Coordinates of C-alpha atoms in Angstrom, one line a residue:
X1054 CA 7.0 -15.3 24.1
X1055 CA 7.2 -19.0 25.0
X1056 CA 3.4 -19.6 25.2
X1057 CA 2.2 -17.1 22.6
X1058 CA -0.5 -16.0 25.2
X1059 CA -1.9 -12.5 25.2
X1060 CA -0.6 -11.0 28.5
X1061 CA -2.5 -7.7 28.1
X1062 CA -4.5 -6.0 25.4
X1063 CA -5.5 -2.4 24.8
X1064 CA -8.9 -1.0 24.2
X1065 CA -8.3 -0.3 20.5
X1066 CA -7.7 -4.0 20.0
X1067 CA -10.8 -5.0 21.9
X1068 CA -12.8 -2.6 19.7
X1069 CA -11.2 -3.7 16.5
X1070 CA -11.3 -7.4 17.0
X1071 CA -14.6 -7.7 18.9
X1072 CA -13.3 -9.8 21.7
X1073 CA -13.7 -8.8 25.4
X1074 CA -10.6 -8.3 27.5
X1075 CA -11.2 -11.7 29.2
X1076 CA -11.7 -13.5 25.8
X1077 CA -8.5 -12.0 24.5
X1078 CA -6.5 -13.0 27.6
X1079 CA -7.8 -16.6 27.3
X1080 CA -6.4 -16.8 23.7
X1081 CA -3.0 -17.2 22.1
X1082 CA -1.6 -15.2 19.2
X1083 CA -2.3 -18.3 17.0
X1084 CA -6.0 -18.1 17.7
X1085 CA -6.4 -14.8 15.8
X1086 CA -4.5 -16.0 12.8
X1087 CA -6.5 -16.3 9.6
X1088 CA -6.7 -19.7 8.0
X1089 CA -3.4 -20.7 6.4
X1090 CA -1.3 -18.2 8.4
X1091 CA -0.4 -20.5 11.4
X1092 CA 2.4 -22.3 9.6
X1093 CA 3.9 -19.0 8.4
X1094 CA 3.6 -17.6 11.9
X1095 CA 5.4 -20.7 13.5
X1096 CA 8.2 -20.4 10.8
X1097 CA 8.5 -16.7 11.5
X1098 CA 8.8 -17.2 15.2
X1099 CA 11.4 -20.0 14.8
X1100 CA 13.5 -18.2 12.2
X1101 CA 13.4 -14.6 13.4
X1102 CA 12.4 -14.3 17.0
X1103 CA 13.7 -17.5 18.6
X1104 CA 16.9 -18.0 16.6
X1105 CA 17.9 -14.3 17.0
X1106 CA 17.4 -13.3 20.6
X1107 CA 19.7 -10.3 20.1
X1108 CA 17.0 -8.8 17.8
X1109 CA 15.0 -6.5 20.1
X1110 CA 12.7 -4.9 17.5
X1111 CA 11.3 -6.0 14.2
X1112 CA 8.8 -5.6 11.4
X1113 CA 7.0 -8.8 10.8
X1114 CA 5.4 -7.5 7.7
X1115 CA 1.9 -8.1 6.5
X1116 CA -0.4 -10.7 8.0
X1117 CA -4.1 -11.6 8.1
X1118 CA -5.9 -11.7 11.4
X1119 CA -9.4 -12.9 12.1
X1120 CA -11.9 -11.0 14.1
X1121 CA -14.4 -12.6 16.5
X1122 CA -17.1 -12.3 13.9
X1123 CA -15.0 -14.1 11.3
X1124 CA -14.1 -11.0 9.3
X1125 CA -10.4 -11.0 8.1
X1126 CA -8.2 -8.0 8.7
X1127 CA -5.0 -7.2 6.8
X1128 CA -2.5 -6.0 9.4
X1129 CA 1.1 -4.7 9.4
X1130 CA 3.0 -6.0 12.4
X1131 CA 5.8 -4.4 14.3
X1132 CA 7.2 -5.8 17.6
X1133 CA 9.6 -5.1 20.4
X1134 CA 11.0 -7.4 23.1
X1135 CA 10.1 -6.2 26.6
X1136 CA 9.9 -7.4 30.2
X1137 CA 6.3 -7.6 31.3
X1138 CA 5.5 -8.4 35.0
X1139 CA 9.0 -9.8 35.4
X1140 CA 9.0 -12.1 32.4
X1141 CA 10.2 -11.8 28.8
X1142 CA 7.5 -10.8 26.4
X1143 CA 6.9 -9.2 23.0
X1144 CA 5.0 -6.0 22.6
X1145 CA 3.1 -6.2 19.3
X1146 CA 1.5 -3.3 17.3
X1147 CA -0.9 -4.5 14.7
X1148 CA -1.8 -1.7 12.3
X1149 CA -5.0 -2.4 10.3
X1150 CA -4.3 -1.7 6.7
X1151 CA -7.4 -3.5 5.3
X1152 CA -8.9 -0.3 3.8
X1153 CA -5.6 0.9 2.4
X1154 CA -5.0 -2.5 0.8
X1155 CA -8.5 -2.5 -0.7
X1156 CA -8.0 1.0 -2.0
X1157 CA -4.7 0.0 -3.6
X1158 CA -6.3 -3.0 -5.3
X1159 CA -9.2 -0.8 -6.6
X1160 CA -6.7 1.8 -7.9
X1161 CA -4.8 -1.0 -9.7
X1162 CA -8.0 -2.3 -11.3
X1163 CA -9.0 1.2 -12.3
X1164 CA -5.6 2.0 -13.8
X1165 CA -5.8 -1.3 -15.8
X1166 CA -9.2 -0.5 -17.1
X1167 CA -8.1 3.0 -18.1
X1168 CA -5.0 1.5 -19.9
X1169 CA -7.3 -1.0 -21.7
X1170 CA -9.7 1.7 -22.8
X1171 CA -6.9 4.0 -24.0
X1172 CA -5.5 1.2 -26.0
X1173 CA -8.8 0.3 -27.6
X1174 CA -9.6 4.0 -28.4
X1175 CA -6.0 4.9 -29.4
X1176 CA -6.0 7.7 -26.8
X1177 CA -3.2 8.6 -24.5
X1178 CA -2.9 10.6 -21.3
X1179 CA -0.2 12.3 -19.3
X1180 CA 0.4 13.9 -15.9
X1181 CA 2.7 16.7 -15.1
X1182 CA 4.1 17.8 -11.7
X1183 CA 4.7 21.5 -12.4
X1184 CA 7.0 22.1 -9.4
X1185 CA 9.5 19.5 -10.6
X1186 CA 8.6 19.4 -14.3
X1187 CA 8.2 15.6 -14.1
X1188 CA 6.0 14.3 -16.8
X1189 CA 4.4 10.8 -16.8
X1190 CA 2.9 9.4 -20.0
X1191 CA 0.5 6.5 -20.3
X1192 CA 1.7 3.5 -22.3
X1193 CA -0.7 4.3 -25.0
X1194 CA 0.6 7.8 -25.4
X1195 CA 4.1 6.3 -25.7
X1196 CA 2.8 4.0 -28.4
X1197 CA 1.0 6.8 -30.3
X1198 CA 4.1 8.9 -30.3
X1199 CA 6.5 5.9 -30.9
X1200 CA 8.4 6.6 -27.7
X1201 CA 10.0 3.9 -25.6
X1202 CA 7.8 3.7 -22.4
X1203 CA 10.9 2.5 -20.4
X1204 CA 12.5 5.9 -20.9
X1205 CA 11.4 9.0 -18.9
X1206 CA 8.9 11.2 -20.7
X1207 CA 10.3 14.5 -21.9
X1208 CA 9.6 17.6 -19.8
X1209 CA 7.0 20.0 -21.0
X1210 CA 9.7 22.3 -22.3
X1211 CA 11.2 19.4 -24.4
X1212 CA 7.9 18.3 -25.9
X1213 CA 8.0 20.9 -28.7
X1214 CA 9.9 18.3 -30.7
X1215 CA 6.9 16.0 -30.7
X1216 CA 4.1 18.4 -31.7
X1217 CA 3.5 21.0 -34.4
X1218 CA 3.9 24.6 -33.3
X1219 CA 0.1 25.1 -33.4
X1220 CA -0.4 22.0 -31.2
X1221 CA 2.2 23.2 -28.7
X1222 CA 0.6 26.6 -28.6
X1223 CA -2.8 25.1 -27.8
X1224 CA -1.3 22.8 -25.2
X1225 CA 0.5 25.7 -23.4
X1226 CA -2.7 27.8 -23.4
X1227 CA -4.6 24.8 -21.9
X1228 CA -1.9 24.3 -19.2
X1229 CA -1.8 28.0 -18.3
X1230 CA -5.5 28.1 -17.9
X1231 CA -5.6 24.9 -15.9
X1232 CA -2.9 26.3 -13.6
X1233 CA -4.7 29.6 -13.2
X1234 CA -8.2 28.2 -12.6
X1235 CA -7.4 24.7 -11.2
X1236 CA -9.7 23.0 -13.7
X1237 CA -8.6 20.1 -15.8
X1238 CA -8.5 20.3 -19.6
X1239 CA -8.9 18.0 -22.5
X1240 CA -7.5 18.7 -26.0
X1241 CA -6.6 16.8 -29.1
X1242 CA -3.2 17.4 -30.5

């Protein structure tokens, strides 16, 4: 804790970061910080770990670590105070969330593209969780139906107020077929 040295390292970390055991044990925790993270790390140590010695476990949040080859990992850090070989230490678990973060960013980008395309084409979409009857409408569908997007979308059963009887009949038939066959549908109402 005082020196920030690695006292031990597991095989998973050796494989993930690309350092040998000997290389890891010759480093400090600061050595694997990504550029710009050192100041934040020092501040975190001073404010959380050193000023509050009564805290025995913690979640340090999201950080960026650098592998031996220079590649940056996004990691979620959890820690616990322990005694290691007779001295106070901190056991750290770094969970690599790089792919999860990239997937979330890609999803956000895709959703933004879909929203832009729907806006341009004046098309809307919706999702329905049948088990709970929760409906989620796209912003463009709310605009087309002149419904406040901040309010929850009406349930499927309540949507009869928004469509003609013929449109509701076609929608219910499409929903029933999709539930029976598991295939998506596309209809204009």
